[in-house]
N, CA, C and O atoms as a GROMACS GRO file, in nm:
protein
  436
    1VAL      N    1   1.418   0.955   1.051
    1VAL     CA    2   1.334   1.073   1.043
    1VAL      C    3   1.324   1.140   1.180
    1VAL      O    4   1.335   1.262   1.192
    2LEU      N    5   1.302   1.058   1.283
    2LEU     CA    6   1.291   1.116   1.417
    2LEU      C    7   1.422   1.182   1.460
    2LEU      O    8   1.420   1.289   1.521
    3TRP      N    9   1.535   1.120   1.429
    3TRP     CA   10   1.663   1.178   1.464
    3TRP      C   11   1.684   1.310   1.392
    3TRP      O   12   1.731   1.406   1.452
    4PHE      N   13   1.649   1.316   1.263
    4PHE     CA   14   1.664   1.439   1.186
    4PHE      C   15   1.582   1.552   1.246
    4PHE      O   16   1.630   1.665   1.260
    5ILE      N   17   1.461   1.523   1.281
    5ILE     CA   18   1.375   1.628   1.338
    5ILE      C   19   1.422   1.668   1.477
    5ILE      O   20   1.414   1.784   1.515
    6TRP      N   21   1.472   1.572   1.554
    6TRP     CA   22   1.524   1.604   1.686
    6TRP      C   23   1.647   1.694   1.675
    6TRP      O   24   1.664   1.785   1.756
    7ARG      N   25   1.732   1.667   1.576
    7ARG     CA   26   1.853   1.748   1.557
    7ARG      C   27   1.822   1.886   1.501
    7ARG      O   28   1.893   1.982   1.533
    8ASN      N   29   1.721   1.899   1.423
    8ASN     CA   30   1.679   2.027   1.365
    8ASN      C   31   1.559   2.077   1.444
    8ASN      O   32   1.444   2.047   1.410
    9ARG      N   33   1.586   2.149   1.545
    9ARG     CA   34   1.484   2.187   1.644
    9ARG      C   35   1.367   2.268   1.586
    9ARG      O   36   1.268   2.288   1.656
   10GLY      N   37   1.378   2.313   1.463
   10GLY     CA   38   1.269   2.391   1.405
   10GLY      C   39   1.147   2.308   1.370
   10GLY      O   40   1.039   2.363   1.346
   11TYR      N   41   1.164   2.176   1.368
   11TYR     CA   42   1.052   2.088   1.335
   11TYR      C   43   1.000   2.021   1.460
   11TYR      O   44   1.074   1.998   1.556
   12SER      N   45   0.874   1.991   1.460
   12SER     CA   46   0.813   1.923   1.574
   12SER      C   47   0.831   1.772   1.561
   12SER      O   48   0.810   1.716   1.454
   13ILE      N   49   0.868   1.707   1.670
   13ILE     CA   50   0.883   1.562   1.671
   13ILE      C   51   0.749   1.493   1.651
   13ILE      O   52   0.744   1.382   1.599
   14TRP      N   53   0.640   1.558   1.691
   14TRP     CA   54   0.506   1.498   1.678
   14TRP      C   55   0.463   1.488   1.532
   14TRP      O   56   0.388   1.397   1.496
   15VAL      N   57   0.508   1.580   1.450
   15VAL     CA   58   0.477   1.572   1.306
   15VAL      C   59   0.546   1.448   1.248
   15VAL      O   60   0.486   1.376   1.168
   16ALA      N   61   0.669   1.424   1.286
   16ALA     CA   62   0.742   1.306   1.238
   16ALA      C   63   0.675   1.178   1.284
   16ALA      O   64   0.663   1.082   1.208
   17ILE      N   65   0.633   1.174   1.407
   17ILE     CA   66   0.566   1.055   1.459
   17ILE      C   67   0.434   1.032   1.385
   17ILE      O   68   0.400   0.918   1.356
   18ASP      N   69   0.360   1.138   1.355
   18ASP     CA   70   0.236   1.126   1.280
   18ASP      C   71   0.259   1.070   1.140
   18ASP      O   72   0.171   1.005   1.084
   19VAL      N   73   0.374   1.095   1.083
   19VAL     CA   74   0.406   1.043   0.950
   19VAL      C   75   0.459   0.900   0.958
   19VAL      O   76   0.420   0.815   0.877
   20VAL      N   77   0.545   0.872   1.054
   20VAL     CA   78   0.615   0.744   1.060
   20VAL      C   79   0.525   0.630   1.109
   20VAL      O   80   0.526   0.522   1.049
   21VAL      N   81   0.449   0.652   1.212
   21VAL     CA   82   0.374   0.542   1.275
   21VAL      C   83   0.275   0.475   1.178
   21VAL      O   84   0.274   0.353   1.168
   22PRO      N   85   0.191   0.550   1.106
   22PRO     CA   86   0.100   0.480   1.014
   22PRO      C   87   0.172   0.408   0.901
   22PRO      O   88   0.126   0.303   0.855
   23THR      N   89   0.283   0.464   0.854
   23THR     CA   90   0.353   0.400   0.741
   23THR      C   91   0.422   0.271   0.782
   23THR      O   92   0.454   0.189   0.695
   24ILE      N   93   0.445   0.250   0.910
   24ILE     CA   94   0.499   0.122   0.956
   24ILE      C   95   0.401   0.010   0.924
   24ILE      O   96   0.442  -0.101   0.890
   25LEU      N   97   0.272   0.039   0.934
   25LEU     CA   98   0.171  -0.062   0.900
   25LEU      C   99   0.175  -0.097   0.752
   25LEU      O  100   0.157  -0.213   0.716
   26LEU      N  101   0.197   0.001   0.666
   26LEU     CA  102   0.209  -0.029   0.523
   26LEU      C  103   0.333  -0.111   0.494
   26LEU      O  104   0.328  -0.204   0.412
   27ALA      N  105   0.443  -0.079   0.559
   27ALA     CA  106   0.566  -0.157   0.540
   27ALA      C  107   0.546  -0.301   0.589
   27ALA      O  108   0.596  -0.394   0.527
   28GLN      N  109   0.475  -0.318   0.696
   28GLN     CA  110   0.445  -0.452   0.747
   28GLN      C  111   0.360  -0.529   0.648
   28GLN      O  112   0.382  -0.649   0.628
   29ALA      N  113   0.262  -0.464   0.586
   29ALA     CA  114   0.176  -0.530   0.487
   29ALA      C  115   0.256  -0.574   0.366
   29ALA      O  116   0.233  -0.683   0.313
   30ILE      N  117   0.350  -0.492   0.321
   30ILE     CA  118   0.435  -0.530   0.208
   30ILE      C  119   0.525  -0.647   0.247
   30ILE      O  120   0.549  -0.737   0.166
   31GLY      N  121   0.574  -0.646   0.369
   31GLY     CA  122   0.659  -0.755   0.417
   31GLY      C  123   0.586  -0.888   0.424
   31GLY      O  124   0.649  -0.993   0.409
   32ARG      N  125   0.457  -0.885   0.448
   32ARG     CA  126   0.379  -1.009   0.453
   32ARG      C  127   0.383  -1.081   0.318
   32ARG      O  128   0.377  -1.204   0.314
   33TRP      N  129   0.393  -1.006   0.207
   33TRP     CA  130   0.400  -1.070   0.076
   33TRP      C  131   0.532  -1.145   0.059
   33TRP      O  132   0.539  -1.241  -0.017
   34GLY      N  133   0.636  -1.103   0.128
   34GLY     CA  134   0.760  -1.180   0.130
   34GLY      C  135   0.738  -1.315   0.194
   34GLY      O  136   0.795  -1.415   0.151
   35ASN      N  137   0.653  -1.319   0.298
   35ASN     CA  138   0.619  -1.446   0.360
   35ASN      C  139   0.542  -1.536   0.264
   35ASN      O  140   0.555  -1.658   0.268
   36PHE      N  141   0.463  -1.477   0.178
   36PHE     CA  142   0.391  -1.555   0.076
   36PHE      C  143   0.488  -1.622  -0.020
   36PHE      O  144   0.475  -1.741  -0.049
   37PHE      N  145   0.585  -1.547  -0.069
   37PHE     CA  146   0.680  -1.602  -0.165
   37PHE      C  147   0.774  -1.704  -0.101
   37PHE      O  148   0.825  -1.793  -0.170
   38ASN      N  149   0.799  -1.692   0.029
   38ASN     CA  150   0.884  -1.788   0.100
   38ASN      C  151   0.805  -1.905   0.158
   38ASN      O  152   0.863  -1.994   0.220
   39CYS      N  153   0.673  -1.905   0.138
   39CYS     CA  154   0.583  -2.009   0.191
   39CYS      C  155   0.589  -2.015   0.344
   39CYS      O  156   0.594  -2.123   0.403
   40GLU      N  157   0.589  -1.898   0.405
   40GLU     CA  158   0.592  -1.887   0.552
   40GLU      C  159   0.463  -1.821   0.598
   40GLU      O  160   0.381  -1.777   0.517
   41VAL      N  161   0.446  -1.814   0.727
   41VAL     CA  162   0.334  -1.749   0.794
   41VAL      C  163   0.201  -1.798   0.736
   41VAL      O  164   0.132  -1.726   0.663
   42HIS      N  165   0.168  -1.919   0.771
   42HIS     CA  166   0.040  -1.975   0.729
   42HIS      C  167  -0.024  -2.043   0.847
   42HIS      O  168   0.040  -2.070   0.949
   43GLY      N  169  -0.151  -2.071   0.833
   43GLY     CA  170  -0.226  -2.134   0.940
   43GLY      C  171  -0.238  -2.284   0.918
   43GLY      O  172  -0.151  -2.347   0.857
   44VAL      N  173  -0.344  -2.338   0.967
   44VAL     CA  174  -0.370  -2.482   0.959
   44VAL      C  175  -0.416  -2.520   0.818
   44VAL      O  176  -0.449  -2.433   0.737
   45ALA      N  177  -0.418  -2.647   0.791
   45ALA     CA  178  -0.464  -2.697   0.662
   45ALA      C  179  -0.617  -2.700   0.660
   45ALA      O  180  -0.682  -2.747   0.754
   46VAL      N  181  -0.673  -2.648   0.552
   46VAL     CA  182  -0.819  -2.647   0.533
   46VAL      C  183  -0.850  -2.690   0.390
   46VAL      O  184  -0.760  -2.712   0.309
   47SER      N  185  -0.976  -2.701   0.362
   47SER     CA  186  -1.020  -2.740   0.228
   47SER      C  187  -0.992  -2.628   0.128
   47SER      O  188  -1.002  -2.510   0.161
   48THR      N  189  -0.957  -2.665   0.006
   48THR     CA  190  -0.928  -2.568  -0.099
   48THR      C  191  -1.049  -2.482  -0.131
   48THR      O  192  -1.034  -2.366  -0.169
   49SER      N  193  -1.169  -2.536  -0.115
   49SER     CA  194  -1.291  -2.462  -0.150
   49SER      C  195  -1.309  -2.336  -0.064
   49SER      O  196  -1.378  -2.244  -0.106
   50MET      N  197  -1.249  -2.332   0.055
   50MET     CA  198  -1.264  -2.213   0.140
   50MET      C  199  -1.197  -2.090   0.079
   50MET      O  200  -1.241  -1.977   0.103
   51PHE      N  201  -1.092  -2.111   0.001
   51PHE     CA  202  -1.019  -1.999  -0.057
   51PHE      C  203  -1.018  -2.003  -0.210
   51PHE      O  204  -0.925  -1.953  -0.273
   52SER      N  205  -1.122  -2.062  -0.268
   52SER     CA  206  -1.130  -2.070  -0.414
   52SER      C  207  -1.155  -1.934  -0.477
   52SER      O  208  -1.136  -1.918  -0.598
   53TRP      N  209  -1.195  -1.835  -0.399
   53TRP     CA  210  -1.220  -1.700  -0.450
   53TRP      C  211  -1.090  -1.623  -0.472
   53TRP      O  212  -1.091  -1.518  -0.537
   54LEU      N  213  -0.979  -1.673  -0.419
   54LEU     CA  214  -0.850  -1.608  -0.438
   54LEU      C  215  -0.796  -1.638  -0.578
   54LEU      O  216  -0.835  -1.738  -0.638
   55PRO      N  217  -0.706  -1.554  -0.630
   55PRO     CA  218  -0.645  -1.583  -0.761
   55PRO      C  219  -0.570  -1.718  -0.758
   55PRO      O  220  -0.522  -1.761  -0.653
   56THR      N  221  -0.563  -1.781  -0.873
   56THR     CA  222  -0.503  -1.914  -0.884
   56THR      C  223  -0.359  -1.918  -0.837
   56THR      O  224  -0.317  -2.015  -0.774
   57VAL      N  225  -0.282  -1.814  -0.867
   57VAL     CA  226  -0.141  -1.814  -0.828
   57VAL      C  227  -0.126  -1.819  -0.676
   57VAL      O  228  -0.032  -1.880  -0.625
   58ILE      N  229  -0.216  -1.756  -0.604
   58ILE     CA  230  -0.211  -1.759  -0.458
   58ILE      C  231  -0.254  -1.895  -0.407
   58ILE      O  232  -0.188  -1.952  -0.319
   59VAL      N  233  -0.363  -1.949  -0.460
   59VAL     CA  234  -0.413  -2.080  -0.414
   59VAL      C  235  -0.309  -2.188  -0.442
   59VAL      O  236  -0.289  -2.278  -0.360
   60ASN      N  237  -0.242  -2.182  -0.557
   60ASN     CA  238  -0.140  -2.282  -0.588
   60ASN      C  239  -0.024  -2.277  -0.490
   60ASN      O  240   0.033  -2.381  -0.457
   61ASN      N  241   0.012  -2.159  -0.443
   61ASN     CA  242   0.123  -2.145  -0.349
   61ASN      C  243   0.083  -2.184  -0.206
   61ASN      O  244   0.170  -2.211  -0.124
   62LEU      N  245  -0.046  -2.187  -0.178
   62LEU     CA  246  -0.092  -2.222  -0.043
   62LEU      C  247  -0.080  -2.371  -0.013
   62LEU      O  248  -0.104  -2.413   0.100
   63HIS      N  249  -0.044  -2.452  -0.113
   63HIS     CA  250  -0.023  -2.595  -0.091
   63HIS      C  251   0.112  -2.624  -0.026
   63HIS      O  252   0.134  -2.734   0.026
   64TYR      N  253   0.202  -2.527  -0.027
   64TYR     CA  254   0.340  -2.549   0.016
   64TYR      C  255   0.368  -2.477   0.147
   64TYR      O  256   0.303  -2.378   0.182
   65SER      N  257   0.467  -2.529   0.219
   65SER     CA  258   0.512  -2.468   0.344
   65SER      C  259   0.662  -2.485   0.355
   65SER      O  260   0.719  -2.582   0.305
   66SER      N  261   0.726  -2.390   0.421
   66SER     CA  262   0.871  -2.401   0.441
   66SER      C  263   0.904  -2.485   0.564
   66SER      O  264   1.020  -2.524   0.582
   67VAL      N  265   0.806  -2.513   0.649
   67VAL     CA  266   0.834  -2.588   0.772
   67VAL      C  267   0.750  -2.714   0.788
   67VAL      O  268   0.776  -2.795   0.876
   68ALA      N  269   0.649  -2.731   0.704
   68ALA     CA  270   0.560  -2.847   0.715
   68ALA      C  271   0.555  -2.918   0.579
   68ALA      O  272   0.593  -2.859   0.478
   69PRO      N  273   0.507  -3.040   0.577
   69PRO     CA  274   0.499  -3.110   0.448
   69PRO      C  275   0.397  -3.044   0.355
   69PRO      O  276   0.301  -2.981   0.399
   70SER      N  277   0.421  -3.061   0.225
   70SER     CA  278   0.328  -3.008   0.126
   70SER      C  279   0.195  -3.083   0.135
   70SER      O  280   0.190  -3.200   0.174
   71LEU      N  281   0.089  -3.014   0.099
   71LEU     CA  282  -0.045  -3.073   0.107
   71LEU      C  283  -0.089  -3.126  -0.028
   71LEU      O  284  -0.029  -3.095  -0.132
   72GLY      N  285  -0.192  -3.204  -0.026
   72GLY     CA  286  -0.250  -3.258  -0.148
   72GLY      C  287  -0.330  -3.152  -0.222
   72GLY      O  288  -0.341  -3.039  -0.177
   73PRO      N  289  -0.387  -3.190  -0.336
   73PRO     CA  290  -0.460  -3.093  -0.419
   73PRO      C  291  -0.591  -3.044  -0.358
   73PRO      O  292  -0.645  -2.942  -0.401
   74ASP      N  293  -0.643  -3.116  -0.260
   74ASP     CA  294  -0.772  -3.076  -0.201
   74ASP      C  295  -0.757  -2.996  -0.072
   74ASP      O  296  -0.857  -2.964  -0.008
   75GLN      N  297  -0.633  -2.965  -0.031
   75GLN     CA  298  -0.612  -2.888   0.091
   75GLN      C  299  -0.512  -2.776   0.068
   75GLN      O  300  -0.422  -2.787  -0.016
   76VAL      N  301  -0.529  -2.668   0.143
   76VAL     CA  302  -0.435  -2.555   0.140
   76VAL      C  303  -0.416  -2.508   0.284
   76VAL      O  304  -0.495  -2.539   0.373
   77TYR      N  305  -0.309  -2.432   0.305
   77TYR     CA  306  -0.288  -2.368   0.435
   77TYR      C  307  -0.362  -2.234   0.437
   77TYR      O  308  -0.371  -2.166   0.334
   78VAL      N  309  -0.414  -2.198   0.552
   78VAL     CA  310  -0.482  -2.069   0.567
   78VAL      C  311  -0.381  -1.958   0.541
   78VAL      O  312  -0.273  -1.958   0.601
   79PRO      N  313  -0.413  -1.862   0.452
   79PRO     CA  314  -0.317  -1.757   0.417
   79PRO      C  315  -0.311  -1.646   0.522
   79PRO      O  316  -0.367  -1.538   0.502
   80LEU      N  317  -0.243  -1.671   0.632
   80LEU     CA  318  -0.232  -1.570   0.737
   80LEU      C  319  -0.160  -1.445   0.689
   80LEU      O  320  -0.186  -1.335   0.738
   81PHE      N  321  -0.067  -1.461   0.593
   81PHE     CA  322   0.003  -1.345   0.538
   81PHE      C  323  -0.097  -1.249   0.475
   81PHE      O  324  -0.083  -1.127   0.487
   82LEU      N  325  -0.198  -1.303   0.408
   82LEU     CA  326  -0.298  -1.220   0.341
   82LEU      C  327  -0.390  -1.153   0.442
   82LEU      O  328  -0.426  -1.036   0.427
   83ILE      N  329  -0.429  -1.228   0.543
   83ILE     CA  330  -0.517  -1.174   0.646
   83ILE      C  331  -0.445  -1.063   0.724
   83ILE      O  332  -0.502  -0.956   0.746
   84GLU      N  333  -0.321  -1.089   0.764
   84GLU     CA  334  -0.246  -0.988   0.838
   84GLU      C  335  -0.217  -0.866   0.752
   84GLU      O  336  -0.225  -0.753   0.801
   85GLY      N  337  -0.184  -0.886   0.626
   85GLY     CA  338  -0.158  -0.774   0.535
   85GLY      C  339  -0.281  -0.688   0.517
   85GLY      O  340  -0.271  -0.565   0.516
   86ALA      N  341  -0.397  -0.750   0.502
   86ALA     CA  342  -0.522  -0.674   0.486
   86ALA      C  343  -0.555  -0.596   0.613
   86ALA      O  344  -0.601  -0.482   0.605
   87LEU      N  345  -0.531  -0.656   0.729
   87LEU     CA  346  -0.555  -0.584   0.855
   87LEU      C  347  -0.458  -0.467   0.872
   87LEU      O  348  -0.496  -0.363   0.925
   88ASN      N  349  -0.333  -0.484   0.828
   88ASN     CA  350  -0.237  -0.374   0.836
   88ASN      C  351  -0.277  -0.258   0.746
   88ASN      O  352  -0.268  -0.142   0.787
   89VAL      N  353  -0.323  -0.287   0.625
   89VAL     CA  354  -0.367  -0.181   0.534
   89VAL      C  355  -0.492  -0.113   0.590
   89VAL      O  356  -0.503   0.010   0.584
   90ALA      N  357  -0.584  -0.191   0.645
   90ALA     CA  358  -0.703  -0.132   0.707
   90ALA      C  359  -0.665  -0.046   0.827
   90ALA      O  360  -0.722   0.062   0.847
   91GLY      N  361  -0.569  -0.091   0.906
   91GLY     CA  362  -0.522  -0.012   1.021
   91GLY      C  363  -0.458   0.118   0.978
   91GLY      O  364  -0.475   0.221   1.043
   92TYR      N  365  -0.384   0.113   0.867
   92TYR     CA  366  -0.323   0.236   0.814
   92TYR      C  367  -0.430   0.338   0.779
   92TYR      O  368  -0.422   0.453   0.821
   93PHE      N  369  -0.530   0.296   0.704
   93PHE     CA  370  -0.635   0.389   0.664
   93PHE      C  371  -0.718   0.435   0.784
   93PHE      O  372  -0.765   0.549   0.786
   94LEU      N  373  -0.735   0.350   0.883
   94LEU     CA  374  -0.806   0.390   1.004
   94LEU      C  375  -0.730   0.499   1.078
   94LEU      O  376  -0.788   0.599   1.119
   95ILE      N  377  -0.599   0.479   1.095
   95ILE     CA  378  -0.518   0.577   1.167
   95ILE      C  379  -0.496   0.703   1.084
   95ILE      O  380  -0.517   0.814   1.134
   96ALA      N  381  -0.454   0.687   0.960
   96ALA     CA  382  -0.414   0.801   0.879
   96ALA      C  383  -0.533   0.884   0.830
   96ALA      O  384  -0.527   1.007   0.831
   97GLU      N  385  -0.638   0.818   0.789
   97GLU     CA  386  -0.749   0.892   0.731
   97GLU      C  387  -0.858   0.924   0.834
   97GLU      O  388  -0.891   1.041   0.854
   98LEU      N  389  -0.913   0.823   0.897
   98LEU     CA  390  -1.025   0.847   0.987
   98LEU      C  391  -0.983   0.929   1.108
   98LEU      O  392  -1.039   1.036   1.134
   99PHE      N  393  -0.884   0.879   1.183
   99PHE     CA  394  -0.840   0.953   1.301
   99PHE      C  395  -0.764   1.079   1.262
   99PHE      O  396  -0.773   1.181   1.330
  100GLY      N  397  -0.690   1.073   1.152
  100GLY     CA  398  -0.617   1.190   1.106
  100GLY      C  399  -0.708   1.306   1.074
  100GLY      O  400  -0.678   1.420   1.110
  101ARG      N  401  -0.817   1.280   1.009
  101ARG     CA  402  -0.913   1.387   0.974
  101ARG      C  403  -0.986   1.438   1.098
  101ARG      O  404  -1.009   1.558   1.112
  102LYS      N  405  -1.022   1.348   1.186
  102LYS     CA  406  -1.095   1.388   1.306
  102LYS      C  407  -1.007   1.470   1.401
  102LYS      O  408  -1.055   1.564   1.464
  103LEU      N  409  -0.879   1.433   1.412
  103LEU     CA  410  -0.791   1.500   1.507
  103LEU      C  411  -0.717   1.618   1.448
  103LEU      O  412  -0.652   1.693   1.521
  104ARG      N  413  -0.726   1.638   1.318
  104ARG     CA  414  -0.654   1.747   1.253
  104ARG      C  415  -0.699   1.885   1.305
  104ARG      O  416  -0.620   1.979   1.307
  105LYS      N  417  -0.823   1.895   1.347
  105LYS     CA  418  -0.870   2.024   1.398
  105LYS      C  419  -0.806   2.060   1.532
  105LYS      O  420  -0.807   2.177   1.572
  106TYR      N  421  -0.750   1.961   1.602
  106TYR     CA  422  -0.685   1.986   1.730
  106TYR      C  423  -0.533   2.006   1.714
  106TYR      O  424  -0.463   2.031   1.811
  107SER      N  425  -0.484   1.994   1.592
  107SER     CA  426  -0.340   2.002   1.566
  107SER      C  427  -0.290   2.145   1.576
  107SER      O  428  -0.359   2.239   1.536
  108PHE      N  429  -0.169   2.159   1.630
  108PHE     CA  430  -0.108   2.292   1.643
  108PHE      C  431   0.001   2.314   1.542
  108PHE      O  432   0.069   2.417   1.547
  109PHE      N  433   0.023   2.220   1.447
  109PHE     CA  434   0.131   2.233   1.351
  109PHE      C  435   0.074   2.282   1.220
  109PHE      O  436   0.148   2.300   1.123
   0.00000   0.00000   0.00000
């Protein structure tokens, strides 16, 4: 996108950056779910009761790891993929909506 706008001088590069940068956070959040299916990106082992509020399919997958031994039925790995994905989505809305609306009055495009 940036190359296209740079080559077509009629468009502002700042408009492209305003579109691309927040969407990188959404792409990162979607990529975190790939870590869930591969049993990667997890934290330390904790009690299952800490994450009993999550759907069963997620809690069942938190017993496994691609690099560490599987845990027993009373322990799960902390779902860092879920925490990071939620922070990425929150960051997207913070940048795109909150700051976007506040700074739109200063925009020259």
